[in-house]
Short mmCIF file of C-alpha atoms and ligand atoms in Angstrom, two decimals:
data_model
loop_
_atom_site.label_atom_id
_atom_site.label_comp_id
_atom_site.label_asym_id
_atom_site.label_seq_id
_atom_site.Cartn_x
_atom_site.Cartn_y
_atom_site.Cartn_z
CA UNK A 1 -57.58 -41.88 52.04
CA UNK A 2 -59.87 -40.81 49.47
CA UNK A 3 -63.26 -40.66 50.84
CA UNK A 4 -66.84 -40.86 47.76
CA UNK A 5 -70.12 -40.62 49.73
CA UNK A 6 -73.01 -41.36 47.92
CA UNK A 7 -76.85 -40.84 48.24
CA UNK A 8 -77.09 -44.27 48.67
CA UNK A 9 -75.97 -47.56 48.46
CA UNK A 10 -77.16 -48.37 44.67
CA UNK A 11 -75.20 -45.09 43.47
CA UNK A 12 -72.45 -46.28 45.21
CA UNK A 13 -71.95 -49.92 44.04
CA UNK A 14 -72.81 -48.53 40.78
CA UNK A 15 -69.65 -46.39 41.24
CA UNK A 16 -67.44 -49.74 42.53
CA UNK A 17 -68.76 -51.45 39.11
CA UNK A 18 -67.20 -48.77 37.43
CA UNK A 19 -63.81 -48.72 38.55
CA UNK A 20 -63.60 -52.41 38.21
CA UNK A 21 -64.69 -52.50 34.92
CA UNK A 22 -62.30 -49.73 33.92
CA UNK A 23 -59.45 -51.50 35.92
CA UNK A 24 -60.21 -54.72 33.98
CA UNK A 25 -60.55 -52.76 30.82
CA UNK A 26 -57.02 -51.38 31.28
CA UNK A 27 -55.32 -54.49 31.96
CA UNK A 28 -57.25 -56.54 29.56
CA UNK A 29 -55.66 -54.04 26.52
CA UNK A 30 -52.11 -54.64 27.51
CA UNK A 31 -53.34 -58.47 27.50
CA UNK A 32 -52.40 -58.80 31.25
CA UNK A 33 -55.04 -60.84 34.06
CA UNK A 34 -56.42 -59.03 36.46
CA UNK A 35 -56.07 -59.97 39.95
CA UNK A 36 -59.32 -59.13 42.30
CA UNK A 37 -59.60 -59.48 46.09
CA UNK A 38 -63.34 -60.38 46.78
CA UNK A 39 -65.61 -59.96 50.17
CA UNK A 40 -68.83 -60.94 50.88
CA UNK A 41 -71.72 -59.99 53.47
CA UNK A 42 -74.08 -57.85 53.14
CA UNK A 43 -72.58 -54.78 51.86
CA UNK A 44 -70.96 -56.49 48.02
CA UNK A 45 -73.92 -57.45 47.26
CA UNK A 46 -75.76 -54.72 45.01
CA UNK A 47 -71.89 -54.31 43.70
CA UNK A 48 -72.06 -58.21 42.19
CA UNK A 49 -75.63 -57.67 40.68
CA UNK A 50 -74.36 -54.61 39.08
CA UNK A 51 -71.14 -56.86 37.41
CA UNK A 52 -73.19 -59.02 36.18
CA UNK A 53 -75.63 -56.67 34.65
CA UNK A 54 -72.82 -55.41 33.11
CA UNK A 55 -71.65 -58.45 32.02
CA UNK A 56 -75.28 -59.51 30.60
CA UNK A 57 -75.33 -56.33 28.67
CA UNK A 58 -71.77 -57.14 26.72
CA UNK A 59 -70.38 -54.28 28.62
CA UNK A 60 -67.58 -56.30 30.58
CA UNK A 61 -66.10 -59.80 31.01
CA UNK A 62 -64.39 -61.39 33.61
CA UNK A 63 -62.36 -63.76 31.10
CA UNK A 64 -58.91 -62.81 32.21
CA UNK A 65 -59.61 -62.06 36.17
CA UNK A 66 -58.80 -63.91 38.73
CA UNK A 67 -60.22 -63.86 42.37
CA UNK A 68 -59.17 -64.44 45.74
CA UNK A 69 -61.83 -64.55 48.37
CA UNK A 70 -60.89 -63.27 51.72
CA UNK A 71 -62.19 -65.68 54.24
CA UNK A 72 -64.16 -68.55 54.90
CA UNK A 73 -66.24 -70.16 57.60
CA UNK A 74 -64.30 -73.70 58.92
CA UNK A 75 -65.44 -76.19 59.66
CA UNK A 76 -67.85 -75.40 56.37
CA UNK A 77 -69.03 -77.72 53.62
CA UNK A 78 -69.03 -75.74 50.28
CA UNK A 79 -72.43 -76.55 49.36
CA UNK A 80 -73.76 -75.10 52.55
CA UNK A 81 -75.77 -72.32 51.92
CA UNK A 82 -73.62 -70.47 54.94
CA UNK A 83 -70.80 -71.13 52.92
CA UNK A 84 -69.18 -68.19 51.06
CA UNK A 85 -68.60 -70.51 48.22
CA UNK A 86 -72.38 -70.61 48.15
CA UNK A 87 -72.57 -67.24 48.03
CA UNK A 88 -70.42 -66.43 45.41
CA UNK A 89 -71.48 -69.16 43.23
CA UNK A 90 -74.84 -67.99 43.46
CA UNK A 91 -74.53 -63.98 43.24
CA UNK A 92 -71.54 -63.74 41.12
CA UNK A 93 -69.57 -66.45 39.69
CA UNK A 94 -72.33 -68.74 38.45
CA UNK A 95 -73.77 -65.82 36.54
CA UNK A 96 -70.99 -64.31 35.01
CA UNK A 97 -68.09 -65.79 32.29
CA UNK A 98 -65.20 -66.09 35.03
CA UNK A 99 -63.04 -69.80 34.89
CA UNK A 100 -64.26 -71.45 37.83
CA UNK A 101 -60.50 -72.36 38.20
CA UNK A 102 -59.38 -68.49 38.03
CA UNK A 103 -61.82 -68.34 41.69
CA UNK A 104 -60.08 -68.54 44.87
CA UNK A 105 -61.75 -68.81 48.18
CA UNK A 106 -60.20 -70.47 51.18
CA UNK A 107 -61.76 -73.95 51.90
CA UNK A 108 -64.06 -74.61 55.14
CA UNK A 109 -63.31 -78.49 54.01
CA UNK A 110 -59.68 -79.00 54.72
CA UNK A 111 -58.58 -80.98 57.90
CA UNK A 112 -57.95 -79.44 60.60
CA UNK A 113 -54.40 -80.65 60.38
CA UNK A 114 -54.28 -79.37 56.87
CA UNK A 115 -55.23 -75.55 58.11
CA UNK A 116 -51.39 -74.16 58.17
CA UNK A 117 -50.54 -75.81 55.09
CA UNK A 118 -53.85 -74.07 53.17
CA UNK A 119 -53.17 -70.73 54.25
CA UNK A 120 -49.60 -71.15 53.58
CA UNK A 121 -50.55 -71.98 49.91
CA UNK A 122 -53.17 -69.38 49.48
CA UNK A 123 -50.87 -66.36 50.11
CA UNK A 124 -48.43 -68.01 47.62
CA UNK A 125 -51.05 -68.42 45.02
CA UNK A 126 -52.00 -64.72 45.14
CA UNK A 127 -47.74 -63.89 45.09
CA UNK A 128 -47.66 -66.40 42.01
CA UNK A 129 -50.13 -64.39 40.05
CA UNK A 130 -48.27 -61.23 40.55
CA UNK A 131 -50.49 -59.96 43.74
CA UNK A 132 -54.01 -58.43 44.22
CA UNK A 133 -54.56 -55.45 41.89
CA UNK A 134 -57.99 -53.95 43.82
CA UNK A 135 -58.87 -55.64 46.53
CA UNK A 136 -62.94 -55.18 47.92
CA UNK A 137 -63.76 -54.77 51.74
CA UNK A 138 -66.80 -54.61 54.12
CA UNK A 139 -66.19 -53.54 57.43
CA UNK A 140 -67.65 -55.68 60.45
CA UNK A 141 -69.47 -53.03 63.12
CA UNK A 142 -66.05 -54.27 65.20
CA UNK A 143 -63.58 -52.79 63.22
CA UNK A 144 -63.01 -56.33 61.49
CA UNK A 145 -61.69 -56.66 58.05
CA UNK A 146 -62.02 -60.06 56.41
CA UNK A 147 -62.41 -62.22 59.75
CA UNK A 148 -59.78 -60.07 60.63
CA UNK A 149 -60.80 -59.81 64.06
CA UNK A 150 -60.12 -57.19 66.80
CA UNK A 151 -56.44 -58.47 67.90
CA UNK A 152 -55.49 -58.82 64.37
CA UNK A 153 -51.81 -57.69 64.24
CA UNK A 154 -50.71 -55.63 60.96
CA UNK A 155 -48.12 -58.48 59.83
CA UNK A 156 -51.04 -61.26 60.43
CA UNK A 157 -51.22 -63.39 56.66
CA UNK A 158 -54.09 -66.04 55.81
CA UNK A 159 -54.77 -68.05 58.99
CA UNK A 160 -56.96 -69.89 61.23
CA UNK A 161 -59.01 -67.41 63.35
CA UNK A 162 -61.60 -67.47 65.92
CA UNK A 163 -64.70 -65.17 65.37
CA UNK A 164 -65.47 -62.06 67.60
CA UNK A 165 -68.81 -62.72 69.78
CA UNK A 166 -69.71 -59.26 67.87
CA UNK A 167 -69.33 -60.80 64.47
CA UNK A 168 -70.78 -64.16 65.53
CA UNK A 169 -73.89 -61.95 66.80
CA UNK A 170 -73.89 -59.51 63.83
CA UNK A 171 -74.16 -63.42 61.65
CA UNK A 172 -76.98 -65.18 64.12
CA UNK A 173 -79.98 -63.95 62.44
CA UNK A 174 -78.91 -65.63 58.98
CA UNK A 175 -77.68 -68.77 60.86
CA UNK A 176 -81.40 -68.66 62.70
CA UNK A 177 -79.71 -68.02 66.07
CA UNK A 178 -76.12 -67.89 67.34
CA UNK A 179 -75.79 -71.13 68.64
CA UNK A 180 -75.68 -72.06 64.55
CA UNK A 181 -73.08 -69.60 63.82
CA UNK A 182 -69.56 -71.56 63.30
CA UNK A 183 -66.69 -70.19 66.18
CA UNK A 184 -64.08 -69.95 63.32
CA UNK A 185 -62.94 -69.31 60.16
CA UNK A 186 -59.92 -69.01 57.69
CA UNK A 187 -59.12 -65.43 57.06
CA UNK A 188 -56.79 -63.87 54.82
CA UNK A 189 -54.12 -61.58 57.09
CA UNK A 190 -54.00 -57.86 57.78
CA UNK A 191 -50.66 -57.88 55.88
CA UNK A 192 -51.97 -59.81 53.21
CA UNK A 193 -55.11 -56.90 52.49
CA UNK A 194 -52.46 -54.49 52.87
CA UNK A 195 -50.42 -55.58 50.15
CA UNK A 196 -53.25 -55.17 47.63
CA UNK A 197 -52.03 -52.22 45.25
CA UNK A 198 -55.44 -50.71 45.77
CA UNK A 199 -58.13 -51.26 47.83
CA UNK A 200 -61.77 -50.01 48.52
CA UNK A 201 -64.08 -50.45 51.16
CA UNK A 202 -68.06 -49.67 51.21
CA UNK A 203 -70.12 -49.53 53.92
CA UNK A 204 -73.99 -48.43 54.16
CA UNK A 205 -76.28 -47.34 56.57
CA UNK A 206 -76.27 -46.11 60.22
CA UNK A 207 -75.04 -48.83 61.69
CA UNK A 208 -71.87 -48.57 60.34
CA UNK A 209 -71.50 -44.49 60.95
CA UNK A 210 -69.65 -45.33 64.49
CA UNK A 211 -67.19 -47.83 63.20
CA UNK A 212 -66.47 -45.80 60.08
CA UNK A 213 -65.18 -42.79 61.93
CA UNK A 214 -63.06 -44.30 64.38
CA UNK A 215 -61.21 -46.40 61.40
CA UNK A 216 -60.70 -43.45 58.86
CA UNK A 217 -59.22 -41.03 61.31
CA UNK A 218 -59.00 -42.53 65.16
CA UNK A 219 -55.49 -44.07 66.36
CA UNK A 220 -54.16 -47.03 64.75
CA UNK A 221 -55.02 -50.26 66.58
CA UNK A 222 -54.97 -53.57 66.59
CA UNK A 223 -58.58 -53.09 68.68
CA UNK A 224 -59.92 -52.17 65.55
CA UNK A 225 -58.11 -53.80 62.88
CA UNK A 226 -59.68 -51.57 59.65
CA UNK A 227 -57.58 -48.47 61.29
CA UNK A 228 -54.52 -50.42 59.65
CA UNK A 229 -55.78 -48.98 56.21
CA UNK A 230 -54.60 -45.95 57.07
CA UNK A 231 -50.78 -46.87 56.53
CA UNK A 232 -51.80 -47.62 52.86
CA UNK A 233 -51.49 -45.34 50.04
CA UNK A 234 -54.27 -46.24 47.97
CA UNK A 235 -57.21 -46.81 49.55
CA UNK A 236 -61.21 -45.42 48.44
CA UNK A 237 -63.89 -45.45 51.02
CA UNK A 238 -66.93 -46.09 49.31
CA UNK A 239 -70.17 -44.66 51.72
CA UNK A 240 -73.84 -43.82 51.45
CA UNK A 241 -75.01 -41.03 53.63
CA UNK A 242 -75.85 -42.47 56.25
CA UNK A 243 -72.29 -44.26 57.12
CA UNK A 244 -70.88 -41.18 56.26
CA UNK A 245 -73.34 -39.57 59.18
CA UNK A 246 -70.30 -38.66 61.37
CA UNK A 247 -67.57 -37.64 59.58
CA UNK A 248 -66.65 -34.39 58.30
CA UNK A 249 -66.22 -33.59 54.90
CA UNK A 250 -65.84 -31.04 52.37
P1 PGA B 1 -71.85 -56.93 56.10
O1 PGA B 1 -70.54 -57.44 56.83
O2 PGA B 1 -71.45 -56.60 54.71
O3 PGA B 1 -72.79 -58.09 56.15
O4 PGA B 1 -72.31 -55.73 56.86
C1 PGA B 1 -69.38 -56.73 56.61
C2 PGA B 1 -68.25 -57.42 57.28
O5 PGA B 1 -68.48 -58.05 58.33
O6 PGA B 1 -67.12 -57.34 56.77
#
């Protein structure tokens, strides 16, 4: 894995920005779309307001990407402001000069009945387009991925999940208490983040020092499902200096 740690978290979104717009850049020339995996939380968001200063300065445009979010509260209404549909309206999409039909996000509406048959169709979208050419991660203080929850097995695809009580405690404070915070979600799989051709996960601050060091070099375990990014061969750990706190590098 190939490890950038950063004085802090502005230098490295600023750094994230970069790569994407030299990825979409690339692909852009040879007239090909390019195919982003989005998060959200916390941690993306100085990356978005970055893009879009980018954008609103002629310096990038989001014409040919397409995106596929990787999870989604359920039950959710998209106009909820706890919706990630919401938030990506709001932070990203809204502001920038993507196709709203080129955004992808699983849907907190569908029936329950309707679940397998969503999930089923979201991993096929993302094969139809040719797969996810850099796909963006946070990390949960669990170990979680997506909603990719401790238990998460390496072959799990987009699915129904139940939230951690961690994650559903680490989310009560911007639900106004934990009671509000939904007990599931649709998630994209393990196996589907894994088949990104490149991926790249930031994390700032302390909190996330612990979490950080057992996924980049601890076993491999379903217990903490981001230790699964060590099997693939193109992963960047984005980190300010304080997640970096207790790992060694040189
Ligand atoms: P955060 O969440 O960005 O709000 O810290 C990260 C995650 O849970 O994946």
């Amino acid at each position: 894995m190939n490890i950038n740690i950063f004085e802090n978290s502005e230098l490295g979104s600023q750094f994230v920005a970069e790569q994407i717009q030299a990825l979409i850049k690339k692909k852009t020339k040879l007239t090909e779309e390019v195919i982003l995996g989005l998060a959200t939380g916390s941690t993306p968001k100085e990356l978005y307001k970055k893009l879009v200063s980018m954008y609103k300065a002629g310096e990038i445009s989001f014409e040919q990407v397409i995106t596929f979010n990787l999870d989604e509260y359920h039950p959710m209404s998209h106009d909820s402001e706890h919706s990630y549909h919401h938030f990506m309206n709001q932070i990203f999409f809204d502001a920038v000069d993507i196709k709203a039909e080129n955004t992808w996000i699983p849907s907190g509406e569908v029936e329950k009945a309707q679940i397998e048959s969503h999930c089923r169709e979201y991993e096929q979208q993302i094969v139809d387009v040719g797969g996810i050419d850099l796909q963006l991660l946070g990390i949960g203080t669990n170990g979680h991925i997506g909603f990719n929850e401790p238990g998460s097995t390496i072959d799990s695809v987009t699915r129904y999940v139940e939230l951690d009580e961690q994650t559903r405690i680490d989310a009560a404070a911007a639900f106004g208490g934990i009671d509000n915070v939904p007990r599931n979600a649709i998630s994209m799989g393990i196996d589907t983040i894994l088949k990104a051709k490149e991926i790249v996960l930031m994390a700032w601050g302390s909190g996330k020092a612990e979490i950080i060091r057992d996924c980049l070099f601890g076993e491999i375990t379903a217990v903490k499902p981001a230790t699964f990014l060590q099997k693939h061969p193109n992963v960047h750990i984005v980190l300010d200096r304080e997640a970096a706190a207790l790992i060694d590098v040189d």
